[in-house]
C-alpha atoms as a printed R data frame, in Angstrom:
    type eleno elety resid chain resno       x       y      z
1   ATOM     1    CA   UNK     A     1  -7.690  19.910 20.347
2   ATOM     2    CA   UNK     A     2  -5.180  17.418 18.977
3   ATOM     3    CA   UNK     A     3  -5.340  15.024 21.917
4   ATOM     4    CA   UNK     A     4  -9.109  15.099 22.198
5   ATOM     5    CA   UNK     A     5  -9.522  14.553 18.454
6   ATOM     6    CA   UNK     A     6  -7.019  11.692 18.418
7   ATOM     7    CA   UNK     A     7  -8.534   9.925 21.425
8   ATOM     8    CA   UNK     A     8 -12.025  10.255 19.992
9   ATOM     9    CA   UNK     A     9 -10.818   8.771 16.707
10  ATOM    10    CA   UNK     A    10  -9.085   5.952 18.583
11  ATOM    11    CA   UNK     A    11 -12.217   5.283 20.619
12  ATOM    12    CA   UNK     A    12 -10.531   6.102 23.925
13  ATOM    13    CA   UNK     A    13 -12.251   7.997 26.718
14  ATOM    14    CA   UNK     A    14  -9.933   9.291 29.411
15  ATOM    15    CA   UNK     A    15 -10.041  11.751 32.266
16  ATOM    16    CA   UNK     A    16  -8.173  14.847 31.209
17  ATOM    17    CA   UNK     A    17  -8.635  14.283 27.490
18  ATOM    18    CA   UNK     A    18  -9.406  17.973 27.138
19  ATOM    19    CA   UNK     A    19  -6.088  19.040 28.596
20  ATOM    20    CA   UNK     A    20  -3.485  20.711 26.438
21  ATOM    21    CA   UNK     A    21  -1.622  18.550 23.900
22  ATOM    22    CA   UNK     A    22   2.016  17.452 23.980
23  ATOM    23    CA   UNK     A    23   1.868  16.961 27.747
24  ATOM    24    CA   UNK     A    24   1.784  20.567 28.790
25  ATOM    25    CA   UNK     A    25   5.336  21.240 27.533
26  ATOM    26    CA   UNK     A    26   6.215  24.248 29.673
27  ATOM    27    CA   UNK     A    27   9.136  26.534 29.052
28  ATOM    28    CA   UNK     A    28   8.720  28.378 32.338
29  ATOM    29    CA   UNK     A    29  11.829  28.020 34.470
30  ATOM    30    CA   UNK     A    30  13.343  25.909 31.664
31  ATOM    31    CA   UNK     A    31  11.283  22.903 32.780
32  ATOM    32    CA   UNK     A    32   9.436  20.484 30.522
33  ATOM    33    CA   UNK     A    33   6.922  17.772 31.264
34  ATOM    34    CA   UNK     A    34   5.822  15.252 28.692
35  ATOM    35    CA   UNK     A    35   3.715  12.113 28.409
36  ATOM    36    CA   UNK     A    36   4.939   8.925 26.764
37  ATOM    37    CA   UNK     A    37   2.505   6.292 25.488
38  ATOM    38    CA   UNK     A    38   3.824   2.776 24.910
39  ATOM    39    CA   UNK     A    39   2.992  -0.558 23.306
40  ATOM    40    CA   UNK     A    40   3.767  -2.590 26.430
41  ATOM    41    CA   UNK     A    41   1.992  -3.941 29.519
42  ATOM    42    CA   UNK     A    42   3.708  -3.111 32.815
43  ATOM    43    CA   UNK     A    43   4.087  -6.812 33.647
44  ATOM    44    CA   UNK     A    44   6.806  -7.073 31.019
45  ATOM    45    CA   UNK     A    45   9.314  -5.162 33.098
46  ATOM    46    CA   UNK     A    46  12.278  -5.448 30.711
47  ATOM    47    CA   UNK     A    47  10.541  -4.231 27.576
48  ATOM    48    CA   UNK     A    48   8.341  -1.686 29.366
49  ATOM    49    CA   UNK     A    49  11.548  -0.744 31.136
50  ATOM    50    CA   UNK     A    50  12.879   0.603 27.848
51  ATOM    51    CA   UNK     A    51  10.324   3.388 28.120
52  ATOM    52    CA   UNK     A    52  10.646   3.858 31.870
53  ATOM    53    CA   UNK     A    53  14.442   3.935 31.711
54  ATOM    54    CA   UNK     A    54  14.467   6.431 28.851
55  ATOM    55    CA   UNK     A    55  12.234   8.716 30.902
56  ATOM    56    CA   UNK     A    56  14.296   8.266 34.061
57  ATOM    57    CA   UNK     A    57  17.659   8.783 32.383
58  ATOM    58    CA   UNK     A    58  16.360  11.889 30.614
59  ATOM    59    CA   UNK     A    59  15.251  13.345 33.932
60  ATOM    60    CA   UNK     A    60  18.559  12.491 35.596
61  ATOM    61    CA   UNK     A    61  20.636  13.906 32.750
62  ATOM    62    CA   UNK     A    62  18.732  17.202 32.865
63  ATOM    63    CA   UNK     A    63  18.784  17.415 36.678
64  ATOM    64    CA   UNK     A    64  15.011  17.167 36.746
65  ATOM    65    CA   UNK     A    65  14.379  19.861 34.147
66  ATOM    66    CA   UNK     A    66  12.580  17.235 32.043
67  ATOM    67    CA   UNK     A    67  10.031  14.845 33.502
68  ATOM    68    CA   UNK     A    68   8.157  12.213 31.526
69  ATOM    69    CA   UNK     A    69   5.037  10.324 32.613
70  ATOM    70    CA   UNK     A    70   4.979   6.852 31.038
71  ATOM    71    CA   UNK     A    71   1.766   4.947 30.246
72  ATOM    72    CA   UNK     A    72   1.356   1.249 29.412
73  ATOM    73    CA   UNK     A    73  -0.554   0.045 26.377
74  ATOM    74    CA   UNK     A    74  -4.247   0.742 26.701
75  ATOM    75    CA   UNK     A    75  -3.967   3.351 29.417
76  ATOM    76    CA   UNK     A    76  -4.176   6.166 26.870
77  ATOM    77    CA   UNK     A    77  -3.943   4.553 23.432
78  ATOM    78    CA   UNK     A    78  -3.705   1.047 22.043
79  ATOM    79    CA   UNK     A    79  -0.412  -0.749 21.478
80  ATOM    80    CA   UNK     A    80  -0.530  -0.161 17.721
81  ATOM    81    CA   UNK     A    81  -1.662   3.492 17.966
82  ATOM    82    CA   UNK     A    82   1.538   4.899 19.480
83  ATOM    83    CA   UNK     A    83   3.009   6.257 16.262
84  ATOM    84    CA   UNK     A    84  -0.171   8.053 15.238
85  ATOM    85    CA   UNK     A    85  -0.546   9.505 18.723
86  ATOM    86    CA   UNK     A    86   2.916  11.069 18.527
87  ATOM    87    CA   UNK     A    87   2.591  12.091 14.884
88  ATOM    88    CA   UNK     A    88  -0.706  13.886 15.518
89  ATOM    89    CA   UNK     A    89   0.705  15.774 18.484
90  ATOM    90    CA   UNK     A    90  -1.773  14.166 20.889
91  ATOM    91    CA   UNK     A    91   1.179  12.946 22.946
92  ATOM    92    CA   UNK     A    92   4.738  14.184 22.907
93  ATOM    93    CA   UNK     A    93   6.477  10.814 23.141
94  ATOM    94    CA   UNK     A    94   5.988   7.126 22.526
95  ATOM    95    CA   UNK     A    95   7.839   3.836 22.889
96  ATOM    96    CA   UNK     A    96   7.119   0.928 20.560
97  ATOM    97    CA   UNK     A    97   8.487  -1.560 18.048
98  ATOM    98    CA   UNK     A    98   8.841   0.184 14.673
99  ATOM    99    CA   UNK     A    99   7.666  -2.890 12.788
100 ATOM   100    CA   UNK     A   100   4.220  -2.410 14.325
101 ATOM   101    CA   UNK     A   101   3.831   0.385 11.787
102 ATOM   102    CA   UNK     A   102   5.024  -1.350  8.617
103 ATOM   103    CA   UNK     A   103   1.524  -1.086  7.130
104 ATOM   104    CA   UNK     A   104   2.172   2.654  6.855
105 ATOM   105    CA   UNK     A   105   5.427   2.004  5.014
106 ATOM   106    CA   UNK     A   106   7.275  -1.314  5.012
107 ATOM   107    CA   UNK     A   107  10.522   0.590  5.691
108 ATOM   108    CA   UNK     A   108   9.466   0.909  9.345
109 ATOM   109    CA   UNK     A   109  10.205  -2.774  9.866
110 ATOM   110    CA   UNK     A   110  13.908  -2.328  9.115
111 ATOM   111    CA   UNK     A   111  14.190  -0.467 12.403
112 ATOM   112    CA   UNK     A   112  13.062  -3.444 14.465
113 ATOM   113    CA   UNK     A   113  14.218  -6.607 12.722
114 ATOM   114    CA   UNK     A   114  14.796  -8.155  9.317
115 ATOM   115    CA   UNK     A   115  14.562 -11.943  8.830
116 ATOM   116    CA   UNK     A   116  18.058 -13.413  8.554
117 ATOM   117    CA   UNK     A   117  19.329  -9.883  9.138
118 ATOM   118    CA   UNK     A   118  21.384  -7.945 11.659
119 ATOM   119    CA   UNK     A   119  21.871  -8.910 15.283
120 ATOM   120    CA   UNK     A   120  21.858  -6.256 18.018
121 ATOM   121    CA   UNK     A   121  25.514  -5.115 17.733
122 ATOM   122    CA   UNK     A   122  25.286  -4.975 13.941
123 ATOM   123    CA   UNK     A   123  22.083  -2.960 14.070
124 ATOM   124    CA   UNK     A   124  23.561  -0.502 16.560
125 ATOM   125    CA   UNK     A   125  26.595  -0.110 14.302
126 ATOM   126    CA   UNK     A   126  24.348   0.626 11.320
127 ATOM   127    CA   UNK     A   127  22.308   3.160 13.270
128 ATOM   128    CA   UNK     A   128  25.189   4.941 15.020
129 ATOM   129    CA   UNK     A   129  28.167   4.563 12.687
130 ATOM   130    CA   UNK     A   130  26.360   3.958  9.421
131 ATOM   131    CA   UNK     A   131  23.402   5.543  7.673
132 ATOM   132    CA   UNK     A   132  20.583   3.928  9.635
133 ATOM   133    CA   UNK     A   133  19.633   6.994 11.665
134 ATOM   134    CA   UNK     A   134  19.604   9.197  8.564
135 ATOM   135    CA   UNK     A   135  17.219   6.797  6.847
136 ATOM   136    CA   UNK     A   136  15.039   6.680  9.961
137 ATOM   137    CA   UNK     A   137  14.846  10.474  9.957
138 ATOM   138    CA   UNK     A   138  13.892  10.483  6.282
139 ATOM   139    CA   UNK     A   139  11.142   7.941  6.935
140 ATOM   140    CA   UNK     A   140   9.537   9.681  9.909
141 ATOM   141    CA   UNK     A   141  10.014  13.371  9.021
142 ATOM   142    CA   UNK     A   142   6.884  13.609  6.825
143 ATOM   143    CA   UNK     A   143   4.857  12.441  9.839
144 ATOM   144    CA   UNK     A   144   6.408  15.080 12.141
145 ATOM   145    CA   UNK     A   145   8.156  12.368 14.154
146 ATOM   146    CA   UNK     A   146  11.740  11.631 15.152
147 ATOM   147    CA   UNK     A   147  12.881   8.238 16.409
148 ATOM   148    CA   UNK     A   148  15.879   6.879 18.335
149 ATOM   149    CA   UNK     A   149  16.646   3.241 19.256
150 ATOM   150    CA   UNK     A   150  15.773   2.767 22.923
151 ATOM   151    CA   UNK     A   151  15.947  -0.937 23.620
152 ATOM   152    CA   UNK     A   152  16.958  -4.219 22.036
153 ATOM   153    CA   UNK     A   153  15.769  -7.668 23.034
154 ATOM   154    CA   UNK     A   154  18.754  -9.444 21.498
155 ATOM   155    CA   UNK     A   155  18.037 -12.646 19.562
156 ATOM   156    CA   UNK     A   156  14.466 -13.788 19.963
157 ATOM   157    CA   UNK     A   157  13.079 -17.289 19.473
158 ATOM   158    CA   UNK     A   158  11.065 -18.857 16.699
159 ATOM   159    CA   UNK     A   159   7.985 -18.988 18.895
160 ATOM   160    CA   UNK     A   160   5.580 -21.358 20.604
161 ATOM   161    CA   UNK     A   161   3.695 -24.091 18.760
162 ATOM   162    CA   UNK     A   162   0.969 -26.368 20.029
163 ATOM   163    CA   UNK     A   163   2.235 -29.182 17.859
164 ATOM   164    CA   UNK     A   164   5.543 -30.096 16.273
165 ATOM   165    CA   UNK     A   165   6.295 -28.811 12.798
166 ATOM   166    CA   UNK     A   166   8.803 -30.451 10.490
167 ATOM   167    CA   UNK     A   167   7.934 -29.354  6.966
168 ATOM   168    CA   UNK     A   168   6.637 -26.284  5.168
169 ATOM   169    CA   UNK     A   169   3.329 -28.092  4.793
170 ATOM   170    CA   UNK     A   170   2.992 -28.042  8.586
171 ATOM   171    CA   UNK     A   171   3.020 -24.227  8.495
172 ATOM   172    CA   UNK     A   172   0.323 -23.926  5.861
173 ATOM   173    CA   UNK     A   173  -2.996 -22.863  7.380
174 ATOM   174    CA   UNK     A   174  -1.419 -22.427 10.816
175 ATOM   175    CA   UNK     A   175  -2.745 -19.329 12.634
176 ATOM   176    CA   UNK     A   176   0.309 -17.641 14.098
177 ATOM   177    CA   UNK     A   177   1.175 -14.339 15.729
178 ATOM   178    CA   UNK     A   178   4.311 -12.836 14.162
179 ATOM   179    CA   UNK     A   179   4.555  -9.101 13.336
180 ATOM   180    CA   UNK     A   180   6.603  -7.159 10.798
181 ATOM   181    CA   UNK     A   181   8.641  -8.781  8.055
182 ATOM   182    CA   UNK     A   182   8.470 -12.121  9.812
183 ATOM   183    CA   UNK     A   183   4.707 -12.148  9.519
184 ATOM   184    CA   UNK     A   184   4.881 -11.275  5.834
185 ATOM   185    CA   UNK     A   185   7.301 -14.137  5.259
186 ATOM   186    CA   UNK     A   186   5.150 -16.669  7.103
187 ATOM   187    CA   UNK     A   187   2.149 -15.497  5.118
188 ATOM   188    CA   UNK     A   188   4.109 -16.098  1.937
189 ATOM   189    CA   UNK     A   189   4.628 -19.781  2.863
190 ATOM   190    CA   UNK     A   190   0.956 -20.255  3.683
191 ATOM   191    CA   UNK     A   191   0.491 -19.425  7.365
192 ATOM   192    CA   UNK     A   192  -2.462 -17.360  8.589
193 ATOM   193    CA   UNK     A   193  -0.701 -14.447 10.312
194 ATOM   194    CA   UNK     A   194  -2.286 -12.368 13.068
195 ATOM   195    CA   UNK     A   195  -0.805  -9.290 14.742
196 ATOM   196    CA   UNK     A   196  -1.781  -9.484 18.416
197 ATOM   197    CA   UNK     A   197  -0.567  -7.067 21.131
198 ATOM   198    CA   UNK     A   198   1.680  -8.515 23.830
199 ATOM   199    CA   UNK     A   199  -0.987  -8.358 26.504
200 ATOM   200    CA   UNK     A   200  -3.287 -10.562 24.412
201 ATOM   201    CA   UNK     A   201  -0.870 -13.248 23.225
202 ATOM   202    CA   UNK     A   202  -1.415 -15.687 26.111
203 ATOM   203    CA   UNK     A   203  -5.206 -15.715 26.008
204 ATOM   204    CA   UNK     A   204  -5.200 -16.004 22.217
205 ATOM   205    CA   UNK     A   205  -2.841 -18.976 22.359
206 ATOM   206    CA   UNK     A   206  -4.545 -20.661 25.295
207 ATOM   207    CA   UNK     A   207  -8.045 -20.415 23.831
208 ATOM   208    CA   UNK     A   208  -7.008 -21.624 20.384
209 ATOM   209    CA   UNK     A   209  -7.445 -18.325 18.558
210 ATOM   210    CA   UNK     A   210  -3.775 -18.860 17.738
211 ATOM   211    CA   UNK     A   211  -2.064 -22.157 16.923
212 ATOM   212    CA   UNK     A   212   1.360 -20.623 17.453
213 ATOM   213    CA   UNK     A   213   2.877 -17.323 18.547
214 ATOM   214    CA   UNK     A   214   6.156 -15.573 18.997
215 ATOM   215    CA   UNK     A   215   6.706 -12.849 21.553
216 ATOM   216    CA   UNK     A   216  10.277 -12.094 22.590
217 ATOM   217    CA   UNK     A   217  12.245 -14.802 24.369
218 ATOM   218    CA   UNK     A   218  12.357 -16.943 27.510
219 ATOM   219    CA   UNK     A   219  12.266 -14.180 30.135
220 ATOM   220    CA   UNK     A   220   9.211 -12.388 28.750
221 ATOM   221    CA   UNK     A   221   7.523 -15.549 27.510
222 ATOM   222    CA   UNK     A   222   7.658 -17.061 31.000
223 ATOM   223    CA   UNK     A   223   6.110 -13.901 32.487
224 ATOM   224    CA   UNK     A   224   3.258 -14.115 29.989
225 ATOM   225    CA   UNK     A   225   2.821 -17.829 30.747
226 ATOM   226    CA   UNK     A   226   3.174 -18.866 27.119
227 ATOM   227    CA   UNK     A   227   4.852 -22.091 28.238
228 ATOM   228    CA   UNK     A   228   1.544 -23.114 29.847
229 ATOM   229    CA   UNK     A   229  -0.393 -22.463 26.638
230 ATOM   230    CA   UNK     A   230   1.890 -24.349 24.218
231 ATOM   231    CA   UNK     A   231   4.522 -27.062 24.579
232 ATOM   232    CA   UNK     A   232   6.950 -26.718 21.675
233 ATOM   233    CA   UNK     A   233   9.473 -23.868 21.686
234 ATOM   234    CA   UNK     A   234  11.276 -23.418 18.385
235 ATOM   235    CA   UNK     A   235  14.708 -22.021 17.554
236 ATOM   236    CA   UNK     A   236  16.474 -20.213 15.920
237 ATOM   237    CA   UNK     A   237  15.209 -16.645 15.823
238 ATOM   238    CA   UNK     A   238  15.210 -16.439 12.014
239 ATOM   239    CA   UNK     A   239  12.748 -13.510 11.957
240 ATOM   240    CA   UNK     A   240  14.257 -11.351 14.703
241 ATOM   241    CA   UNK     A   241  17.997 -11.857 15.246
242 ATOM   242    CA   UNK     A   242  18.134  -8.652 17.297
243 ATOM   243    CA   UNK     A   243  14.862  -6.778 17.686
244 ATOM   244    CA   UNK     A   244  15.196  -3.043 18.287
245 ATOM   245    CA   UNK     A   245  12.610  -0.885 20.049
246 ATOM   246    CA   UNK     A   246  12.333   2.872 19.648
247 ATOM   247    CA   UNK     A   247  11.443   6.036 21.484
248 ATOM   248    CA   UNK     A   248   9.439   8.428 19.327
249 ATOM   249    CA   UNK     A   249   8.993  12.157 19.818
250 ATOM   250    CA   UNK     A   250   6.878  14.652 17.979
251 ATOM   251    CA   UNK     A   251   9.376  16.366 15.675
252 ATOM   252    CA   UNK     A   252   7.997  19.871 16.148
253 ATOM   253    CA   UNK     A   253   8.245  19.413 19.899
254 ATOM   254    CA   UNK     A   254  11.771  18.006 19.663
255 ATOM   255    CA   UNK     A   255  12.968  20.804 17.399
256 ATOM   256    CA   UNK     A   256  11.685  23.340 19.915
257 ATOM   257    CA   UNK     A   257  13.847  21.986 22.721
258 ATOM   258    CA   UNK     A   258  17.217  23.530 23.641
259 ATOM   259    CA   UNK     A   259  20.210  21.761 22.084
260 ATOM   260    CA   UNK     A   260  21.397  20.369 25.430
261 ATOM   261    CA   UNK     A   261  18.034  18.707 26.094
262 ATOM   262    CA   UNK     A   262  17.934  17.288 22.568
263 ATOM   263    CA   UNK     A   263  21.334  15.731 23.215
264 ATOM   264    CA   UNK     A   264  20.152  14.430 26.592
265 ATOM   265    CA   UNK     A   265  17.254  12.770 24.786
266 ATOM   266    CA   UNK     A   266  19.627  10.979 22.428
267 ATOM   267    CA   UNK     A   267  21.875   9.930 25.311
268 ATOM   268    CA   UNK     A   268  18.975   8.686 27.449
269 ATOM   269    CA   UNK     A   269  17.681   6.561 24.575
270 ATOM   270    CA   UNK     A   270  21.158   5.111 23.950
271 ATOM   271    CA   UNK     A   271  21.574   4.196 27.604
272 ATOM   272    CA   UNK     A   272  18.133   2.571 27.728
273 ATOM   273    CA   UNK     A   273  19.056   0.672 24.578
274 ATOM   274    CA   UNK     A   274  22.115  -0.844 26.242
275 ATOM   275    CA   UNK     A   275  20.285  -1.574 29.491
276 ATOM   276    CA   UNK     A   276  17.498  -3.565 27.878
277 ATOM   277    CA   UNK     A   277  19.906  -5.781 25.949
278 ATOM   278    CA   UNK     A   278  21.895  -6.403 29.139
279 ATOM   279    CA   UNK     A   279  18.757  -7.394 31.054
280 ATOM   280    CA   UNK     A   280  17.561  -9.898 28.474
281 ATOM   281    CA   UNK     A   281  21.049 -11.349 28.124
282 ATOM   282    CA   UNK     A   282  21.256 -11.803 31.895
283 ATOM   283    CA   UNK     A   283  17.777 -13.261 32.405
284 ATOM   284    CA   UNK     A   284  16.902 -15.419 29.387
285 ATOM   285    CA   UNK     A   285  18.994 -18.493 30.177
286 ATOM   286    CA   UNK     A   286  17.593 -19.004 33.678
287 ATOM   287    CA   UNK     A   287  14.031 -18.535 32.428
288 ATOM   288    CA   UNK     A   288  14.551 -21.112 29.668
289 ATOM   289    CA   UNK     A   289  15.965 -23.599 32.180
290 ATOM   290    CA   UNK     A   290  12.898 -23.181 34.414
291 ATOM   291    CA   UNK     A   291  10.499 -23.696 31.515
292 ATOM   292    CA   UNK     A   292  12.331 -26.784 30.274
293 ATOM   293    CA   UNK     A   293  12.223 -28.199 33.789
294 ATOM   294    CA   UNK     A   294   8.448 -27.689 33.826
295 ATOM   295    CA   UNK     A   295   7.859 -29.452 30.508
296 ATOM   296    CA   UNK     A   296   8.738 -27.125 27.644
297 ATOM   297    CA   UNK     A   297  10.231 -29.013 24.707
298 ATOM   298    CA   UNK     A   298  12.799 -27.095 22.677
299 ATOM   299    CA   UNK     A   299  12.889 -27.832 18.970
300 ATOM   300    CA   UNK     A   300  14.898 -26.558 15.966
301 ATOM   301    CA   UNK     A   301  13.369 -25.560 12.663
302 ATOM   302    CA   UNK     A   302  14.230 -27.992  9.888
303 ATOM   303    CA   UNK     A   303  16.521 -27.055  7.026
304 ATOM   304    CA   UNK     A   304  13.550 -27.326  4.667
305 ATOM   305    CA   UNK     A   305  11.596 -24.732  6.652
306 ATOM   306    CA   UNK     A   306  14.518 -22.332  7.034
307 ATOM   307    CA   UNK     A   307  15.329 -22.549  3.322
308 ATOM   308    CA   UNK     A   308  11.705 -21.788  2.452
309 ATOM   309    CA   UNK     A   309  11.593 -18.855  4.847
310 ATOM   310    CA   UNK     A   310  14.840 -17.470  3.453
311 ATOM   311    CA   UNK     A   311  13.507 -17.680 -0.108
312 ATOM   312    CA   UNK     A   312  10.223 -16.069  0.945
313 ATOM   313    CA   UNK     A   313  12.154 -13.231  2.586
314 ATOM   314    CA   UNK     A   314  13.738 -12.363 -0.761
315 ATOM   315    CA   UNK     A   315  10.315 -12.415 -2.424
316 ATOM   316    CA   UNK     A   316   8.931 -10.069  0.214
317 ATOM   317    CA   UNK     A   317  11.821  -7.642 -0.291
318 ATOM   318    CA   UNK     A   318  11.195  -7.639 -4.041
319 ATOM   319    CA   UNK     A   319   7.478  -6.996 -3.568
320 ATOM   320    CA   UNK     A   320   7.968  -4.251 -0.963
321 ATOM   321    CA   UNK     A   321  10.513  -2.493 -3.161
322 ATOM   322    CA   UNK     A   322   8.031  -2.029 -6.007
323 ATOM   323    CA   UNK     A   323   7.289   1.683 -6.259
324 ATOM   324    CA   UNK     A   324   9.043   2.453 -2.967
325 ATOM   325    CA   UNK     A   325  12.340   4.227 -3.639
326 ATOM   326    CA   UNK     A   326  13.122   4.627  0.052
327 ATOM   327    CA   UNK     A   327  12.710   0.878  0.569
328 ATOM   328    CA   UNK     A   328  15.117   0.179 -2.278
329 ATOM   329    CA   UNK     A   329  17.745   2.523 -0.848
330 ATOM   330    CA   UNK     A   330  17.361   1.313  2.736
331 ATOM   331    CA   UNK     A   331  17.526  -2.362  1.729
332 ATOM   332    CA   UNK     A   332  20.709  -1.845 -0.269
333 ATOM   333    CA   UNK     A   333  22.359   0.151  2.505
334 ATOM   334    CA   UNK     A   334  21.210  -2.377  5.119
335 ATOM   335    CA   UNK     A   335  22.797  -5.207  3.138
336 ATOM   336    CA   UNK     A   336  26.058  -3.267  2.813
337 ATOM   337    CA   UNK     A   337  26.049  -2.465  6.509
338 ATOM   338    CA   UNK     A   338  25.422  -6.075  7.502
339 ATOM   339    CA   UNK     A   339  28.152  -7.359  5.174
340 ATOM   340    CA   UNK     A   340  30.599  -4.823  6.583
341 ATOM   341    CA   UNK     A   341  29.821  -5.902 10.154
342 ATOM   342    CA   UNK     A   342  30.201  -9.584  9.280
343 ATOM   343    CA   UNK     A   343  33.644  -8.930  7.780
344 ATOM   344    CA   UNK     A   344  34.919  -7.175 10.907
345 ATOM   345    CA   UNK     A   345  37.965  -8.705 12.578
């Protein structure tokens, strides 16, 4: 069966692995029950809340006709296995950061964050009033997946460093956790980039496996205790000006739903998207103040570093575009969309 085969391949043993795939989607009495795997630990209530809220809103909007069981990272599949789990049909739904899957196709990263790119309102405009959603559909359709934005962290930070950095030379050889385009850019300037799941960032930083790491921003970073593992907190969020998260659904499963439930799915994701951004906006400032009071030292990246990162971003775009027509088209449309948003009155 799809789920059993996927879990065996992923090295996961779980009670009920032999149960029917796609979370027993049941058309009897027009009721549906699905499972959603995620990339998040439950301790990170705001980001994990993107998944929980999507599930809750979907149930409320359908008067209980749809129920969704949500699992944290590791409970069923690993944080970076969510997309494959949904694509294979092992699980009906997933919640993750699209840039976790950029090794499949670099275009995935556009749907989380682009260095020096769109902030949260600009990204939402591109997805909902521009061509972003159409490009997302084109990207995921061959994998039998559909995706909708279902959370945004707002502007993130530049990350935690165990020592101060002032020049590009200070980044060279530094082992740092930064996913997506940001990680590619840092690799281009000489950093040793590692992609570590959220639940492992603290221990990796504390034990010296990492010299530096970004996660999200003050609220989440305080929960993870990153301020106790490193002292220097750098701004601005050059790599992730507004990081979007997504809810994924197996496309065959989605297409089989009645039109009203499909629309409820879109609406639930949109509401969860707004809620997450509101929560981070409300909670980040107080968390930063607490960390500063306990010894965190806030620093700003130098002009030299930002200029180098900006130049490296353009090199990465040029490299990723080679032989990837979809990347070329998405990049051009993304640039047009961002320029249009910046020119708004």
